């Protein structure tokens, strides 16, 4: 989670981004695939680890299979404060007040800010913290381990905390030495983190492909998932990536795994290092798993291109109403929409908030304020003269904006 200035990204980062994009052709609309709605999982490293945990807790009805967290911390660890995020939540220089964080999560679970935590009971969680990680100290991950223990059976949690690894996602074939703490934060530790995550979450898998991959990479449009807004001004890049095994492209029944990069680990910073070499694709190729690699980007408040886990873009960053959270959830809806059980058909309406409420697309909260059903995104006041775009991306799920 090293913080870098915007200038340090510069022309070199732009060149990396252009090369990576040109390698896979023009940006296209994210396709739908025959992915079961019960076979969705997430994982992430560093800021992506926080994002993955946020997604697992907030959307436990959607992320049913589980999560893999590498060098992260408890949900809402930052409490919306950048000083807490880089202090107790990384350097371990103060208490994270885990009892308070648990009470907040329980409150959110009860009031609909996140899905009920009871949904997570059947999911599986894999945690990894390197013993020499000098960026996110191991006690921070210990608290996440304790947090998950309040919602999942002990048998469903695996915690790898004895690997002598620095701040990185460890692989068994690519990257710097295991004791290195620098870009691209993908280290060769003779340990297959991606494989261990996927095997723990999905159970017995076929052997990974260590030769030429048989699938393809898709460079997809992320702006389509932001309604009327520009993702670049909200910490997300204009496009993201997905690895699609040939069997999934051909319409066979598949699974979906969403992998979140860390700070300064997006394509603009490290090119293909994460989305091609973190190890997921090797397993995905032989086990019919579509891997989604969303991309964050730099902003004035977020020069390192981190995912929003302290509120640099949205005060509702850990909830179902958070902008980045809604965008990723809608990507998942689009991908699984190719399954007969969850056909994707985005519909949108430009109407008064009064009409949205009457039609069941929104509800009235405190002080006459209107929120989209399920995402809980704020739409304005309950008035016939207040007009808003609202879109439905899956059954019963509404968010701000138009369909692309």
mmCIF file of C-alpha atoms in Angstrom:
data_model
loop_
_atom_site.group_PDB
_atom_site.id
_atom_site.type_symbol
_atom_site.label_atom_id
_atom_site.label_comp_id
_atom_site.label_asym_id
_atom_site.label_seq_id
_atom_site.Cartn_x
_atom_site.Cartn_y
_atom_site.Cartn_z
ATOM 1 C CA UNK A 1 0.000 0.000 0.000
ATOM 2 C CA UNK A 2 2.948 2.284 -0.573
ATOM 3 C CA UNK A 3 1.776 5.842 -1.272
ATOM 4 C CA UNK A 4 3.183 7.415 -4.436
ATOM 5 C CA UNK A 5 2.802 10.885 -5.851
ATOM 6 C CA UNK A 6 0.756 11.384 -8.985
ATOM 7 C CA UNK A 7 3.881 12.606 -10.778
ATOM 8 C CA UNK A 8 5.693 9.344 -10.099
ATOM 9 C CA UNK A 9 3.074 7.508 -12.141
ATOM 10 C CA UNK A 10 3.833 9.813 -15.081
ATOM 11 C CA UNK A 11 4.575 9.009 -18.693
ATOM 12 C CA UNK A 12 6.147 5.662 -17.910
ATOM 13 C CA UNK A 13 2.926 4.432 -16.324
ATOM 14 C CA UNK A 14 0.955 5.711 -19.274
ATOM 15 C CA UNK A 15 3.222 3.821 -21.643
ATOM 16 C CA UNK A 16 2.763 0.620 -19.629
ATOM 17 C CA UNK A 17 -0.996 1.067 -19.744
ATOM 18 C CA UNK A 18 -1.035 1.632 -23.498
ATOM 19 C CA UNK A 19 1.156 -1.385 -24.145
ATOM 20 C CA UNK A 20 -1.036 -3.597 -21.974
ATOM 21 C CA UNK A 21 -4.190 -2.390 -23.709
ATOM 22 C CA UNK A 22 -2.791 -2.795 -27.207
ATOM 23 C CA UNK A 23 -1.725 -6.344 -26.389
ATOM 24 C CA UNK A 24 -5.354 -7.386 -26.120
ATOM 25 C CA UNK A 25 -7.036 -5.187 -28.717
ATOM 26 C CA UNK A 26 -9.846 -2.710 -28.380
ATOM 27 C CA UNK A 27 -11.880 -2.268 -25.227
ATOM 28 C CA UNK A 28 -15.168 -4.178 -25.471
ATOM 29 C CA UNK A 29 -18.346 -4.562 -23.460
ATOM 30 C CA UNK A 30 -18.020 -7.115 -20.667
ATOM 31 C CA UNK A 31 -19.692 -10.323 -21.909
ATOM 32 C CA UNK A 32 -22.081 -12.538 -19.955
ATOM 33 C CA UNK A 33 -21.151 -16.170 -19.285
ATOM 34 C CA UNK A 34 -22.863 -19.309 -18.072
ATOM 35 C CA UNK A 35 -21.735 -18.776 -14.475
ATOM 36 C CA UNK A 36 -23.783 -20.163 -11.611
ATOM 37 C CA UNK A 37 -24.904 -17.504 -9.137
ATOM 38 C CA UNK A 38 -23.817 -19.840 -6.345
ATOM 39 C CA UNK A 39 -20.218 -20.102 -7.615
ATOM 40 C CA UNK A 40 -18.968 -16.521 -7.088
ATOM 41 C CA UNK A 41 -15.907 -15.742 -4.964
ATOM 42 C CA UNK A 42 -13.435 -12.880 -4.429
ATOM 43 C CA UNK A 43 -9.860 -12.316 -3.336
ATOM 44 C CA UNK A 44 -7.410 -9.474 -3.099
ATOM 45 C CA UNK A 45 -4.015 -8.222 -2.018
ATOM 46 C CA UNK A 46 -3.334 -5.181 0.198
ATOM 47 C CA UNK A 47 -5.947 -2.509 -0.607
ATOM 48 C CA UNK A 48 -7.514 -5.191 -2.800
ATOM 49 C CA UNK A 49 -7.644 -7.436 0.265
ATOM 50 C CA UNK A 50 -9.725 -4.835 2.064
ATOM 51 C CA UNK A 51 -11.921 -4.502 -1.020
ATOM 52 C CA UNK A 52 -12.408 -8.266 -1.213
ATOM 53 C CA UNK A 53 -13.403 -8.467 2.467
ATOM 54 C CA UNK A 54 -15.768 -5.507 2.009
ATOM 55 C CA UNK A 55 -17.388 -7.253 -0.951
ATOM 56 C CA UNK A 56 -17.701 -10.527 0.942
ATOM 57 C CA UNK A 57 -19.412 -8.872 3.907
ATOM 58 C CA UNK A 58 -21.517 -6.334 2.013
ATOM 59 C CA UNK A 59 -22.682 -8.709 -0.726
ATOM 60 C CA UNK A 60 -22.737 -12.057 1.038
ATOM 61 C CA UNK A 61 -25.901 -12.970 -0.912
ATOM 62 C CA UNK A 62 -23.839 -12.642 -4.091
ATOM 63 C CA UNK A 63 -20.327 -13.714 -2.999
ATOM 64 C CA UNK A 64 -21.544 -17.078 -1.770
ATOM 65 C CA UNK A 65 -18.464 -19.291 -2.154
ATOM 66 C CA UNK A 66 -16.025 -17.202 -0.143
ATOM 67 C CA UNK A 67 -12.964 -14.978 -0.124
ATOM 68 C CA UNK A 68 -9.177 -14.987 -0.141
ATOM 69 C CA UNK A 69 -7.433 -12.168 1.734
ATOM 70 C CA UNK A 70 -3.691 -11.476 1.414
ATOM 71 C CA UNK A 71 -2.204 -8.712 3.601
ATOM 72 C CA UNK A 72 -5.455 -7.010 4.535
ATOM 73 C CA UNK A 73 -7.304 -6.243 7.742
ATOM 74 C CA UNK A 74 -10.706 -6.245 9.428
ATOM 75 C CA UNK A 75 -13.691 -4.717 7.649
ATOM 76 C CA UNK A 76 -14.070 -0.966 8.349
ATOM 77 C CA UNK A 77 -10.623 -0.980 9.961
ATOM 78 C CA UNK A 78 -9.963 2.582 8.764
ATOM 79 C CA UNK A 79 -13.255 3.898 10.162
ATOM 80 C CA UNK A 80 -13.167 6.348 7.274
ATOM 81 C CA UNK A 81 -9.856 7.894 8.371
ATOM 82 C CA UNK A 82 -6.693 7.870 6.271
ATOM 83 C CA UNK A 83 -4.551 8.288 9.416
ATOM 84 C CA UNK A 84 -6.085 5.182 10.977
ATOM 85 C CA UNK A 85 -5.723 3.284 7.696
ATOM 86 C CA UNK A 86 -1.955 3.840 7.485
ATOM 87 C CA UNK A 87 -1.449 3.632 11.259
ATOM 88 C CA UNK A 88 -3.237 0.892 13.237
ATOM 89 C CA UNK A 89 -4.498 -0.791 10.046
ATOM 90 C CA UNK A 90 -1.057 -1.144 8.478
ATOM 91 C CA UNK A 91 1.822 -0.328 10.833
ATOM 92 C CA UNK A 92 0.002 -1.770 13.868
ATOM 93 C CA UNK A 93 0.893 1.291 15.943
ATOM 94 C CA UNK A 94 -2.395 1.377 17.826
ATOM 95 C CA UNK A 95 -5.538 -0.566 18.619
ATOM 96 C CA UNK A 96 -8.002 -1.345 15.856
ATOM 97 C CA UNK A 97 -10.743 -1.704 18.490
ATOM 98 C CA UNK A 98 -12.042 -4.983 17.110
ATOM 99 C CA UNK A 99 -15.075 -5.111 19.466
ATOM 100 C CA UNK A 100 -16.219 -1.767 18.046
ATOM 101 C CA UNK A 101 -15.708 -2.922 14.442
ATOM 102 C CA UNK A 102 -17.731 -6.064 15.164
ATOM 103 C CA UNK A 103 -20.537 -4.014 16.663
ATOM 104 C CA UNK A 104 -20.605 -1.791 13.576
ATOM 105 C CA UNK A 105 -20.713 -4.789 11.232
ATOM 106 C CA UNK A 106 -23.537 -6.326 13.274
ATOM 107 C CA UNK A 107 -25.503 -3.075 13.138
ATOM 108 C CA UNK A 108 -25.020 -2.821 9.371
ATOM 109 C CA UNK A 109 -26.082 -6.444 8.967
ATOM 110 C CA UNK A 110 -29.288 -5.697 10.823
ATOM 111 C CA UNK A 111 -30.251 -2.471 9.068
ATOM 112 C CA UNK A 112 -29.550 -3.484 5.454
ATOM 113 C CA UNK A 113 -26.416 -1.380 4.941
ATOM 114 C CA UNK A 114 -24.782 -4.738 4.145
ATOM 115 C CA UNK A 115 -26.344 -8.146 3.519
ATOM 116 C CA UNK A 116 -27.037 -10.244 6.637
ATOM 117 C CA UNK A 117 -23.797 -11.757 7.921
ATOM 118 C CA UNK A 118 -25.637 -15.057 8.399
ATOM 119 C CA UNK A 119 -25.189 -15.598 4.642
ATOM 120 C CA UNK A 120 -21.448 -16.134 5.160
ATOM 121 C CA UNK A 121 -21.798 -19.177 7.397
ATOM 122 C CA UNK A 122 -21.438 -21.642 4.503
ATOM 123 C CA UNK A 123 -18.655 -19.789 2.684
ATOM 124 C CA UNK A 124 -14.918 -20.505 2.871
ATOM 125 C CA UNK A 125 -12.168 -17.989 3.687
ATOM 126 C CA UNK A 126 -8.434 -18.253 3.037
ATOM 127 C CA UNK A 127 -6.140 -15.752 4.787
ATOM 128 C CA UNK A 128 -2.423 -15.182 4.213
ATOM 129 C CA UNK A 129 -0.015 -12.916 6.085
ATOM 130 C CA UNK A 130 3.746 -13.015 5.541
ATOM 131 C CA UNK A 131 5.845 -13.162 8.690
ATOM 132 C CA UNK A 132 8.128 -10.371 7.436
ATOM 133 C CA UNK A 133 5.446 -8.167 5.865
ATOM 134 C CA UNK A 134 6.652 -4.699 6.848
ATOM 135 C CA UNK A 135 3.727 -2.841 5.238
ATOM 136 C CA UNK A 136 0.732 -4.631 6.742
ATOM 137 C CA UNK A 137 1.911 -6.156 10.013
ATOM 138 C CA UNK A 138 0.645 -9.601 10.935
ATOM 139 C CA UNK A 139 -1.384 -8.508 14.002
ATOM 140 C CA UNK A 140 -3.636 -6.585 11.604
ATOM 141 C CA UNK A 141 -4.456 -9.793 9.751
ATOM 142 C CA UNK A 142 -4.876 -11.583 13.077
ATOM 143 C CA UNK A 143 -7.779 -9.248 13.784
ATOM 144 C CA UNK A 144 -9.394 -10.100 10.455
ATOM 145 C CA UNK A 145 -8.991 -13.764 11.347
ATOM 146 C CA UNK A 146 -10.768 -13.089 14.646
ATOM 147 C CA UNK A 147 -13.483 -11.085 12.893
ATOM 148 C CA UNK A 148 -14.253 -13.896 10.460
ATOM 149 C CA UNK A 149 -14.373 -16.302 13.403
ATOM 150 C CA UNK A 150 -17.498 -14.518 14.577
ATOM 151 C CA UNK A 151 -19.374 -15.367 11.371
ATOM 152 C CA UNK A 152 -17.880 -18.579 9.936
ATOM 153 C CA UNK A 153 -17.230 -21.992 11.473
ATOM 154 C CA UNK A 154 -13.580 -22.486 12.381
ATOM 155 C CA UNK A 155 -13.366 -25.352 9.892
ATOM 156 C CA UNK A 156 -14.212 -22.942 7.052
ATOM 157 C CA UNK A 157 -11.249 -20.626 7.735
ATOM 158 C CA UNK A 158 -7.665 -21.332 6.675
ATOM 159 C CA UNK A 159 -4.960 -18.949 7.917
ATOM 160 C CA UNK A 160 -1.465 -19.202 6.439
ATOM 161 C CA UNK A 161 0.700 -17.120 8.809
ATOM 162 C CA UNK A 162 4.055 -18.904 8.702
ATOM 163 C CA UNK A 163 5.358 -17.996 5.242
ATOM 164 C CA UNK A 164 8.510 -15.883 5.299
ATOM 165 C CA UNK A 165 7.209 -13.375 2.802
ATOM 166 C CA UNK A 166 7.314 -9.595 2.466
ATOM 167 C CA UNK A 167 4.397 -7.441 1.326
ATOM 168 C CA UNK A 168 3.388 -9.228 -1.877
ATOM 169 C CA UNK A 169 1.153 -11.860 -3.382
ATOM 170 C CA UNK A 170 3.403 -14.947 -3.338
ATOM 171 C CA UNK A 171 3.630 -17.205 -6.391
ATOM 172 C CA UNK A 172 5.630 -20.294 -7.322
ATOM 173 C CA UNK A 173 6.756 -19.132 -10.764
ATOM 174 C CA UNK A 174 6.943 -15.353 -11.158
ATOM 175 C CA UNK A 175 8.216 -12.212 -9.500
ATOM 176 C CA UNK A 176 10.900 -10.812 -7.253
ATOM 177 C CA UNK A 177 12.546 -12.571 -4.351
ATOM 178 C CA UNK A 178 10.253 -13.413 -1.451
ATOM 179 C CA UNK A 179 11.905 -10.880 0.887
ATOM 180 C CA UNK A 180 11.481 -7.969 -1.537
ATOM 181 C CA UNK A 181 8.996 -5.188 -0.769
ATOM 182 C CA UNK A 182 8.712 -3.289 -4.037
ATOM 183 C CA UNK A 183 6.842 -3.143 -7.332
ATOM 184 C CA UNK A 184 5.195 -5.180 -8.762
ATOM 185 C CA UNK A 185 4.450 -6.775 -5.355
ATOM 186 C CA UNK A 186 4.276 -10.209 -6.965
ATOM 187 C CA UNK A 187 7.032 -12.348 -5.440
ATOM 188 C CA UNK A 188 8.339 -15.801 -6.229
ATOM 189 C CA UNK A 189 8.153 -17.502 -2.832
ATOM 190 C CA UNK A 190 7.822 -21.066 -4.115
ATOM 191 C CA UNK A 191 4.234 -20.847 -2.828
ATOM 192 C CA UNK A 192 1.106 -20.839 -4.989
ATOM 193 C CA UNK A 193 -1.197 -18.378 -3.203
ATOM 194 C CA UNK A 194 -3.776 -18.213 -5.984
ATOM 195 C CA UNK A 195 -3.973 -21.987 -6.122
ATOM 196 C CA UNK A 196 -4.347 -22.327 -2.360
ATOM 197 C CA UNK A 197 -7.133 -19.724 -2.354
ATOM 198 C CA UNK A 198 -9.076 -21.357 -5.180
ATOM 199 C CA UNK A 199 -8.630 -24.887 -3.834
ATOM 200 C CA UNK A 200 -9.770 -23.849 -0.371
ATOM 201 C CA UNK A 201 -12.834 -22.019 -1.685
ATOM 202 C CA UNK A 202 -13.916 -24.489 -4.395
ATOM 203 C CA UNK A 203 -12.594 -27.787 -3.101
ATOM 204 C CA UNK A 204 -10.934 -30.424 -5.283
ATOM 205 C CA UNK A 205 -9.668 -28.892 -8.543
ATOM 206 C CA UNK A 206 -7.981 -30.290 -11.633
ATOM 207 C CA UNK A 207 -4.246 -29.690 -11.914
ATOM 208 C CA UNK A 208 -3.289 -26.219 -13.106
ATOM 209 C CA UNK A 209 -2.070 -25.489 -16.619
ATOM 210 C CA UNK A 210 1.659 -24.730 -16.487
ATOM 211 C CA UNK A 211 1.933 -24.461 -20.265
ATOM 212 C CA UNK A 212 0.340 -22.037 -22.743
ATOM 213 C CA UNK A 213 -3.083 -20.903 -21.603
ATOM 214 C CA UNK A 214 -5.976 -22.034 -23.738
ATOM 215 C CA UNK A 215 -8.332 -19.158 -22.968
ATOM 216 C CA UNK A 216 -8.246 -15.460 -23.737
ATOM 217 C CA UNK A 217 -8.024 -12.078 -22.039
ATOM 218 C CA UNK A 218 -10.829 -9.579 -22.379
ATOM 219 C CA UNK A 219 -10.141 -5.847 -21.971
ATOM 220 C CA UNK A 220 -13.579 -4.575 -20.981
ATOM 221 C CA UNK A 221 -15.260 -1.209 -20.497
ATOM 222 C CA UNK A 222 -15.615 -0.303 -16.799
ATOM 223 C CA UNK A 223 -17.395 2.993 -17.460
ATOM 224 C CA UNK A 224 -20.536 1.028 -18.324
ATOM 225 C CA UNK A 225 -20.924 0.128 -14.657
ATOM 226 C CA UNK A 226 -20.944 3.684 -13.331
ATOM 227 C CA UNK A 227 -24.359 4.830 -14.524
ATOM 228 C CA UNK A 228 -24.045 8.501 -15.460
ATOM 229 C CA UNK A 229 -20.631 8.994 -13.856
ATOM 230 C CA UNK A 230 -17.018 8.907 -15.020
ATOM 231 C CA UNK A 231 -15.161 6.096 -13.191
ATOM 232 C CA UNK A 232 -11.833 7.970 -13.490
ATOM 233 C CA UNK A 233 -13.063 10.605 -11.038
ATOM 234 C CA UNK A 234 -14.057 7.892 -8.563
ATOM 235 C CA UNK A 235 -10.837 5.883 -8.390
ATOM 236 C CA UNK A 236 -11.556 3.344 -11.122
ATOM 237 C CA UNK A 237 -9.948 3.042 -14.546
ATOM 238 C CA UNK A 238 -11.902 3.241 -17.790
ATOM 239 C CA UNK A 239 -11.273 -0.428 -18.509
ATOM 240 C CA UNK A 240 -10.558 -3.670 -16.686
ATOM 241 C CA UNK A 241 -9.519 -7.212 -17.598
ATOM 242 C CA UNK A 242 -10.905 -10.714 -17.423
ATOM 243 C CA UNK A 243 -9.416 -14.115 -18.146
ATOM 244 C CA UNK A 244 -11.910 -16.406 -19.869
ATOM 245 C CA UNK A 245 -11.149 -20.115 -20.352
ATOM 246 C CA UNK A 246 -12.132 -21.479 -23.764
ATOM 247 C CA UNK A 247 -14.814 -23.683 -22.196
ATOM 248 C CA UNK A 248 -16.458 -20.642 -20.586
ATOM 249 C CA UNK A 249 -16.331 -18.669 -23.832
ATOM 250 C CA UNK A 250 -18.068 -21.639 -25.482
ATOM 251 C CA UNK A 251 -20.976 -21.475 -23.051
ATOM 252 C CA UNK A 252 -20.125 -24.302 -20.665
ATOM 253 C CA UNK A 253 -21.093 -23.998 -17.010
ATOM 254 C CA UNK A 254 -18.377 -22.031 -15.176
ATOM 255 C CA UNK A 255 -17.491 -20.254 -11.954
ATOM 256 C CA UNK A 256 -16.469 -16.642 -11.284
ATOM 257 C CA UNK A 257 -13.607 -15.342 -9.185
ATOM 258 C CA UNK A 258 -12.970 -11.604 -8.755
ATOM 259 C CA UNK A 259 -9.305 -10.734 -8.010
ATOM 260 C CA UNK A 260 -8.470 -7.243 -6.698
ATOM 261 C CA UNK A 261 -4.943 -5.850 -7.174
ATOM 262 C CA UNK A 262 -3.249 -3.741 -4.510
ATOM 263 C CA UNK A 263 -2.080 -0.128 -4.521
ATOM 264 C CA UNK A 264 0.367 0.735 -7.335
ATOM 265 C CA UNK A 265 -0.401 -2.687 -8.776
ATOM 266 C CA UNK A 266 -2.881 -1.798 -11.498
ATOM 267 C CA UNK A 267 -2.059 -2.087 -15.190
ATOM 268 C CA UNK A 268 -1.064 1.586 -15.324
ATOM 269 C CA UNK A 269 1.639 0.861 -12.709
ATOM 270 C CA UNK A 270 2.876 -2.694 -13.341
ATOM 271 C CA UNK A 271 1.473 -3.675 -16.737
ATOM 272 C CA UNK A 272 0.439 -7.322 -16.887
ATOM 273 C CA UNK A 273 2.300 -8.451 -13.733
ATOM 274 C CA UNK A 274 -0.815 -8.946 -11.610
ATOM 275 C CA UNK A 275 -3.575 -9.947 -13.985
ATOM 276 C CA UNK A 276 -1.392 -12.318 -15.991
ATOM 277 C CA UNK A 277 1.110 -13.564 -13.413
ATOM 278 C CA UNK A 278 -0.479 -13.703 -9.955
ATOM 279 C CA UNK A 279 -1.273 -17.367 -10.654
ATOM 280 C CA UNK A 280 -5.073 -17.416 -10.934
ATOM 281 C CA UNK A 281 -5.271 -18.004 -14.678
ATOM 282 C CA UNK A 282 -3.348 -21.283 -14.556
ATOM 283 C CA UNK A 283 -5.996 -22.801 -12.297
ATOM 284 C CA UNK A 284 -8.880 -21.053 -14.008
ATOM 285 C CA UNK A 285 -7.892 -22.547 -17.379
ATOM 286 C CA UNK A 286 -8.346 -26.151 -16.274
ATOM 287 C CA UNK A 287 -11.260 -25.625 -13.885
ATOM 288 C CA UNK A 288 -13.645 -23.438 -15.880
ATOM 289 C CA UNK A 289 -13.288 -20.318 -13.745
ATOM 290 C CA UNK A 290 -13.712 -16.849 -15.247
ATOM 291 C CA UNK A 291 -11.353 -14.461 -13.429
ATOM 292 C CA UNK A 292 -12.350 -10.807 -13.293
ATOM 293 C CA UNK A 293 -9.576 -8.246 -12.704
ATOM 294 C CA UNK A 294 -11.195 -4.843 -12.061
ATOM 295 C CA UNK A 295 -8.839 -1.871 -12.247
ATOM 296 C CA UNK A 296 -8.492 1.033 -9.830
ATOM 297 C CA UNK A 297 -6.759 4.246 -10.896
ATOM 298 C CA UNK A 298 -5.029 7.268 -9.390
ATOM 299 C CA UNK A 299 -6.929 10.332 -8.229
ATOM 300 C CA UNK A 300 -5.848 13.447 -6.325
ATOM 301 C CA UNK A 301 -6.912 11.838 -3.024
ATOM 302 C CA UNK A 302 -5.637 8.432 -4.084
ATOM 303 C CA UNK A 303 -2.324 8.824 -5.964
ATOM 304 C CA UNK A 304 -1.421 5.162 -5.492
ATOM 305 C CA UNK A 305 -4.424 3.803 -7.375
ATOM 306 C CA UNK A 306 -5.744 1.944 -4.313
ATOM 307 C CA UNK A 307 -9.228 0.572 -3.832
ATOM 308 C CA UNK A 308 -11.429 2.679 -1.578
ATOM 309 C CA UNK A 309 -11.169 1.249 1.916
ATOM 310 C CA UNK A 310 -10.827 4.505 3.848
ATOM 311 C CA UNK A 311 -13.335 6.785 2.111
ATOM 312 C CA UNK A 312 -11.183 8.746 -0.331
ATOM 313 C CA UNK A 313 -14.094 8.733 -2.779
ATOM 314 C CA UNK A 314 -17.230 7.711 -0.931
ATOM 315 C CA UNK A 315 -18.278 7.902 2.712
ATOM 316 C CA UNK A 316 -20.258 4.700 2.099
ATOM 317 C CA UNK A 317 -17.194 2.821 0.809
ATOM 318 C CA UNK A 318 -17.760 -0.420 2.811
ATOM 319 C CA UNK A 319 -21.511 -0.697 2.221
ATOM 320 C CA UNK A 320 -23.782 -1.857 -0.563
ATOM 321 C CA UNK A 321 -24.266 1.798 -1.519
ATOM 322 C CA UNK A 322 -20.558 2.546 -2.078
ATOM 323 C CA UNK A 323 -19.797 3.627 -5.646
ATOM 324 C CA UNK A 324 -16.957 1.182 -6.289
ATOM 325 C CA UNK A 325 -18.879 -1.556 -4.507
ATOM 326 C CA UNK A 326 -21.942 -1.055 -6.721
ATOM 327 C CA UNK A 327 -19.764 -1.004 -9.842
ATOM 328 C CA UNK A 328 -18.156 -4.372 -9.010
ATOM 329 C CA UNK A 329 -21.489 -5.882 -7.956
ATOM 330 C CA UNK A 330 -22.956 -4.827 -11.311
ATOM 331 C CA UNK A 331 -20.014 -6.420 -13.152
ATOM 332 C CA UNK A 332 -20.758 -9.663 -11.319
ATOM 333 C CA UNK A 333 -24.431 -9.357 -12.265
ATOM 334 C CA UNK A 334 -23.439 -8.928 -15.913
ATOM 335 C CA UNK A 335 -21.131 -11.957 -15.968
ATOM 336 C CA UNK A 336 -23.533 -14.357 -14.232
ATOM 337 C CA UNK A 337 -26.348 -12.993 -16.415
ATOM 338 C CA UNK A 338 -25.410 -15.548 -19.053
ATOM 339 C CA UNK A 339 -26.784 -18.277 -16.795
ATOM 340 C CA UNK A 340 -30.376 -19.318 -17.375
ATOM 341 C CA UNK A 341 -31.077 -18.921 -13.655
ATOM 342 C CA UNK A 342 -30.020 -15.257 -13.670
ATOM 343 C CA UNK A 343 -30.479 -13.761 -17.137
ATOM 344 C CA UNK A 344 -29.010 -10.275 -17.400
ATOM 345 C CA UNK A 345 -31.297 -7.587 -18.737
ATOM 346 C CA UNK A 346 -30.337 -4.149 -17.499
ATOM 347 C CA UNK A 347 -33.286 -1.751 -17.538
ATOM 348 C CA UNK A 348 -33.237 1.922 -16.633
ATOM 349 C CA UNK A 349 -35.764 4.658 -15.947
ATOM 350 C CA UNK A 350 -35.498 8.430 -15.832
ATOM 351 C CA UNK A 351 -38.346 9.487 -13.618
ATOM 352 C CA UNK A 352 -39.271 11.366 -10.482
ATOM 353 C CA UNK A 353 -38.230 9.962 -7.142
ATOM 354 C CA UNK A 354 -41.924 9.759 -6.334
ATOM 355 C CA UNK A 355 -42.417 7.458 -9.339
ATOM 356 C CA UNK A 356 -39.358 5.358 -8.445
ATOM 357 C CA UNK A 357 -40.777 4.770 -4.976
ATOM 358 C CA UNK A 358 -44.264 4.015 -6.331
ATOM 359 C CA UNK A 359 -42.816 1.485 -8.785
ATOM 360 C CA UNK A 360 -40.743 -0.256 -6.103
ATOM 361 C CA UNK A 361 -37.377 0.850 -7.463
ATOM 362 C CA UNK A 362 -36.661 3.028 -4.434
ATOM 363 C CA UNK A 363 -37.825 3.613 -0.880
ATOM 364 C CA UNK A 364 -38.229 6.596 1.422
ATOM 365 C CA UNK A 365 -35.839 6.802 4.364
ATOM 366 C CA UNK A 366 -35.378 9.348 7.120
ATOM 367 C CA UNK A 367 -36.234 13.019 6.471
ATOM 368 C CA UNK A 368 -37.935 12.291 3.169
ATOM 369 C CA UNK A 369 -34.757 11.088 1.476
ATOM 370 C CA UNK A 370 -35.002 8.433 -1.226
ATOM 371 C CA UNK A 371 -32.692 5.443 -1.738
ATOM 372 C CA UNK A 372 -32.438 2.797 -4.455
ATOM 373 C CA UNK A 373 -33.765 -0.600 -3.399
ATOM 374 C CA UNK A 374 -31.062 -3.071 -2.340
ATOM 375 C CA UNK A 375 -28.020 -0.943 -3.230
ATOM 376 C CA UNK A 376 -29.286 1.774 -0.855
ATOM 377 C CA UNK A 377 -27.725 4.491 -3.012
ATOM 378 C CA UNK A 378 -28.979 7.978 -2.230
ATOM 379 C CA UNK A 379 -31.184 9.434 -4.968
ATOM 380 C CA UNK A 380 -32.403 12.721 -3.481
ATOM 381 C CA UNK A 381 -35.677 13.819 -1.926
ATOM 382 C CA UNK A 382 -39.135 12.273 -2.193
ATOM 383 C CA UNK A 383 -40.576 14.783 -4.645
ATOM 384 C CA UNK A 384 -42.420 14.694 -7.954
ATOM 385 C CA UNK A 385 -40.024 17.361 -9.263
ATOM 386 C CA UNK A 386 -36.793 15.525 -8.318
ATOM 387 C CA UNK A 387 -35.864 13.386 -11.330
ATOM 388 C CA UNK A 388 -33.196 10.647 -11.199
ATOM 389 C CA UNK A 389 -31.844 7.866 -13.396
ATOM 390 C CA UNK A 390 -32.286 4.431 -11.831
ATOM 391 C CA UNK A 391 -31.163 1.107 -13.328
ATOM 392 C CA UNK A 392 -32.003 -2.492 -12.463
ATOM 393 C CA UNK A 393 -29.046 -4.816 -12.972
ATOM 394 C CA UNK A 394 -30.470 -8.004 -11.460
ATOM 395 C CA UNK A 395 -33.714 -9.158 -9.907
ATOM 396 C CA UNK A 396 -34.689 -6.749 -7.134
ATOM 397 C CA UNK A 397 -31.406 -4.809 -7.334
ATOM 398 C CA UNK A 398 -31.484 -1.123 -8.289
ATOM 399 C CA UNK A 399 -28.763 1.519 -8.481
ATOM 400 C CA UNK A 400 -28.247 5.073 -9.625
ATOM 401 C CA UNK A 401 -27.651 5.705 -13.346
ATOM 402 C CA UNK A 402 -28.491 4.489 -16.824
ATOM 403 C CA UNK A 403 -27.742 1.225 -18.564
ATOM 404 C CA UNK A 404 -24.885 1.535 -21.051
#
